[in-house]
Amino acid sequence: MGLFNALFGKSTNNVAEYIEKGAIILDVRTKSEYQGGHIKNAKHIPLQELGNRINEIKKLNKPVIAYCASGMRSGSASSMLKSNGVDAINGGGISSLQRKLG
């Protein structure tokens, strides 16, 4: 399990560290998924729009914890953000991230 966490950045410690650093929580699911329920105070930018809205995130000048339904889209989002100079991690799926956030 440790290798999986190292590769995919899903360790609880990373989430806690990022929260301590004042990270924003980014929901990259679709509008309908977001409207069906989301993590309180999460910023919503669907993955399909993220490439065009990177500057919105960069202007916030904060680390990012991205999440989606399963962790796949948030993995793509965190990679995209990192390649654009944003400190980001994949928070995984909404259920697991909610558990990590307590």
PDB file of C-alpha atoms in Angstrom:
ATOM      1  CA  MET A   1       0.000   0.000   0.000  1.00  0.00           C
ATOM      2  CA  GLY A   2       2.889   2.389   0.700  1.00  0.00           C
ATOM      3  CA  LEU A   3       4.092   2.237  -2.890  1.00  0.00           C
ATOM      4  CA  PHE A   4       0.575   2.949  -4.152  1.00  0.00           C
ATOM      5  CA  ASN A   5       0.364   6.007  -1.896  1.00  0.00           C
ATOM      6  CA  ALA A   6       3.814   7.183  -2.969  1.00  0.00           C
ATOM      7  CA  LEU A   7       2.893   6.877  -6.651  1.00  0.00           C
ATOM      8  CA  PHE A   8      -0.574   8.386  -6.461  1.00  0.00           C
ATOM      9  CA  GLY A   9      -0.183  10.856  -3.594  1.00  0.00           C
ATOM     10  CA  LYS A  10      -3.187   9.610  -1.687  1.00  0.00           C
ATOM     11  CA  SER A  11      -1.704   9.436   1.777  1.00  0.00           C
ATOM     12  CA  THR A  12      -3.741  11.002   4.562  1.00  0.00           C
ATOM     13  CA  ASN A  13      -0.629  12.879   5.696  1.00  0.00           C
ATOM     14  CA  ASN A  14      -0.362  14.710   2.380  1.00  0.00           C
ATOM     15  CA  VAL A  15      -3.952  15.908   2.655  1.00  0.00           C
ATOM     16  CA  ALA A  16      -3.408  17.047   6.253  1.00  0.00           C
ATOM     17  CA  GLU A  17      -0.155  18.810   5.303  1.00  0.00           C
ATOM     18  CA  TYR A  18      -1.852  20.587   2.424  1.00  0.00           C
ATOM     19  CA  ILE A  19      -4.780  21.671   4.617  1.00  0.00           C
ATOM     20  CA  GLU A  20      -2.256  23.087   7.104  1.00  0.00           C
ATOM     21  CA  LYS A  21      -0.657  25.029   4.219  1.00  0.00           C
ATOM     22  CA  GLY A  22      -4.044  26.615   3.454  1.00  0.00           C
ATOM     23  CA  ALA A  23      -4.793  24.518   0.371  1.00  0.00           C
ATOM     24  CA  ILE A  24      -7.921  25.068  -1.638  1.00  0.00           C
ATOM     25  CA  ILE A  25     -10.052  22.041  -2.390  1.00  0.00           C
ATOM     26  CA  LEU A  26     -10.835  21.759  -6.085  1.00  0.00           C
ATOM     27  CA  ASP A  27     -13.767  19.697  -7.380  1.00  0.00           C
ATOM     28  CA  VAL A  28     -13.106  18.701 -11.004  1.00  0.00           C
ATOM     29  CA  ARG A  29     -16.335  16.729 -11.521  1.00  0.00           C
ATOM     30  CA  THR A  30     -19.136  17.763 -13.886  1.00  0.00           C
ATOM     31  CA  LYS A  31     -21.644  20.463 -12.977  1.00  0.00           C
ATOM     32  CA  SER A  32     -24.382  17.883 -12.306  1.00  0.00           C
ATOM     33  CA  GLU A  33     -22.080  15.806 -10.084  1.00  0.00           C
ATOM     34  CA  TYR A  34     -21.112  18.948  -8.135  1.00  0.00           C
ATOM     35  CA  GLN A  35     -24.750  19.992  -7.738  1.00  0.00           C
ATOM     36  CA  GLY A  36     -25.533  16.507  -6.427  1.00  0.00           C
ATOM     37  CA  GLY A  37     -23.253  17.126  -3.441  1.00  0.00           C
ATOM     38  CA  HIS A  38     -19.731  18.371  -2.825  1.00  0.00           C
ATOM     39  CA  ILE A  39     -17.207  19.085  -0.110  1.00  0.00           C
ATOM     40  CA  LYS A  40     -18.023  22.313   1.729  1.00  0.00           C
ATOM     41  CA  ASN A  41     -16.183  25.374   0.348  1.00  0.00           C
ATOM     42  CA  ALA A  42     -14.758  23.403  -2.593  1.00  0.00           C
ATOM     43  CA  LYS A  43     -13.971  25.431  -5.706  1.00  0.00           C
ATOM     44  CA  HIS A  44     -15.661  23.888  -8.744  1.00  0.00           C
ATOM     45  CA  ILE A  45     -13.874  23.783 -12.092  1.00  0.00           C
ATOM     46  CA  PRO A  46     -14.779  20.756 -14.253  1.00  0.00           C
ATOM     47  CA  LEU A  47     -11.715  18.960 -15.616  1.00  0.00           C
ATOM     48  CA  GLN A  48     -12.743  19.821 -19.200  1.00  0.00           C
ATOM     49  CA  GLU A  49     -12.496  23.557 -18.334  1.00  0.00           C
ATOM     50  CA  LEU A  50      -9.374  23.424 -16.165  1.00  0.00           C
ATOM     51  CA  GLY A  51      -6.881  23.959 -18.985  1.00  0.00           C
ATOM     52  CA  ASN A  52      -8.558  27.256 -19.874  1.00  0.00           C
ATOM     53  CA  ARG A  53      -8.924  28.323 -16.243  1.00  0.00           C
ATOM     54  CA  ILE A  54      -5.437  27.557 -14.866  1.00  0.00           C
ATOM     55  CA  ASN A  55      -4.805  31.264 -14.278  1.00  0.00           C
ATOM     56  CA  GLU A  56      -7.786  31.408 -11.897  1.00  0.00           C
ATOM     57  CA  ILE A  57      -6.024  28.832  -9.736  1.00  0.00           C
ATOM     58  CA  LYS A  58      -2.584  30.423 -10.108  1.00  0.00           C
ATOM     59  CA  LYS A  59      -3.943  33.805  -8.943  1.00  0.00           C
ATOM     60  CA  LEU A  60      -5.072  32.235  -5.660  1.00  0.00           C
ATOM     61  CA  ASN A  61      -1.405  31.460  -4.925  1.00  0.00           C
ATOM     62  CA  LYS A  62      -2.305  28.473  -2.730  1.00  0.00           C
ATOM     63  CA  PRO A  63      -1.655  24.752  -2.908  1.00  0.00           C
ATOM     64  CA  VAL A  64      -4.480  22.641  -4.332  1.00  0.00           C
ATOM     65  CA  ILE A  65      -6.109  19.344  -3.354  1.00  0.00           C
ATOM     66  CA  ALA A  66      -8.073  18.099  -6.377  1.00  0.00           C
ATOM     67  CA  TYR A  67     -10.851  15.519  -6.125  1.00  0.00           C
ATOM     68  CA  CYS A  68     -13.447  13.871  -8.336  1.00  0.00           C
ATOM     69  CA  ALA A  69     -15.620  10.756  -8.061  1.00  0.00           C
ATOM     70  CA  SER A  70     -12.938   8.050  -8.167  1.00  0.00           C
ATOM     71  CA  GLY A  71      -9.542   9.783  -8.301  1.00  0.00           C
ATOM     72  CA  MET A  72      -8.901   9.446 -12.044  1.00  0.00           C
ATOM     73  CA  ARG A  73      -9.925  12.939 -13.165  1.00  0.00           C
ATOM     74  CA  SER A  74      -8.354  14.534 -10.083  1.00  0.00           C
ATOM     75  CA  GLY A  75      -5.124  12.714 -10.967  1.00  0.00           C
ATOM     76  CA  SER A  76      -5.207  14.321 -14.413  1.00  0.00           C
ATOM     77  CA  ALA A  77      -6.079  17.684 -12.867  1.00  0.00           C
ATOM     78  CA  SER A  78      -3.232  17.587 -10.338  1.00  0.00           C
ATOM     79  CA  SER A  79      -0.762  16.645 -13.096  1.00  0.00           C
ATOM     80  CA  MET A  80      -2.019  19.511 -15.255  1.00  0.00           C
ATOM     81  CA  LEU A  81      -1.750  21.955 -12.359  1.00  0.00           C
ATOM     82  CA  LYS A  82       1.770  20.773 -11.446  1.00  0.00           C
ATOM     83  CA  SER A  83       2.932  21.166 -15.047  1.00  0.00           C
ATOM     84  CA  ASN A  84       1.707  24.765 -14.841  1.00  0.00           C
ATOM     85  CA  GLY A  85       3.639  25.529 -11.665  1.00  0.00           C
ATOM     86  CA  VAL A  86       0.846  24.961  -9.125  1.00  0.00           C
ATOM     87  CA  ASP A  87       1.578  22.937  -5.968  1.00  0.00           C
ATOM     88  CA  ALA A  88      -1.159  20.295  -6.275  1.00  0.00           C
ATOM     89  CA  ILE A  89      -1.986  16.794  -5.075  1.00  0.00           C
ATOM     90  CA  ASN A  90      -4.617  14.268  -6.040  1.00  0.00           C
ATOM     91  CA  GLY A  91      -7.070  14.026  -3.156  1.00  0.00           C
ATOM     92  CA  GLY A  92      -8.710  11.048  -4.847  1.00  0.00           C
ATOM     93  CA  GLY A  93     -12.412  10.347  -4.854  1.00  0.00           C
ATOM     94  CA  ILE A  94     -14.875  12.485  -2.909  1.00  0.00           C
ATOM     95  CA  SER A  95     -15.694   9.750  -0.362  1.00  0.00           C
ATOM     96  CA  SER A  96     -12.090   9.030   0.567  1.00  0.00           C
ATOM     97  CA  LEU A  97     -11.206  12.732   0.711  1.00  0.00           C
ATOM     98  CA  GLN A  98     -14.162  13.449   2.980  1.00  0.00           C
ATOM     99  CA  ARG A  99     -12.912  10.719   5.346  1.00  0.00           C
ATOM    100  CA  LYS A 100      -9.402  12.225   5.325  1.00  0.00           C
ATOM    101  CA  LEU A 101     -10.788  15.681   6.046  1.00  0.00           C
ATOM    102  CA  GLY A 102     -12.703  14.287   9.008  1.00  0.00           C
TER     103      GLY A 102
END
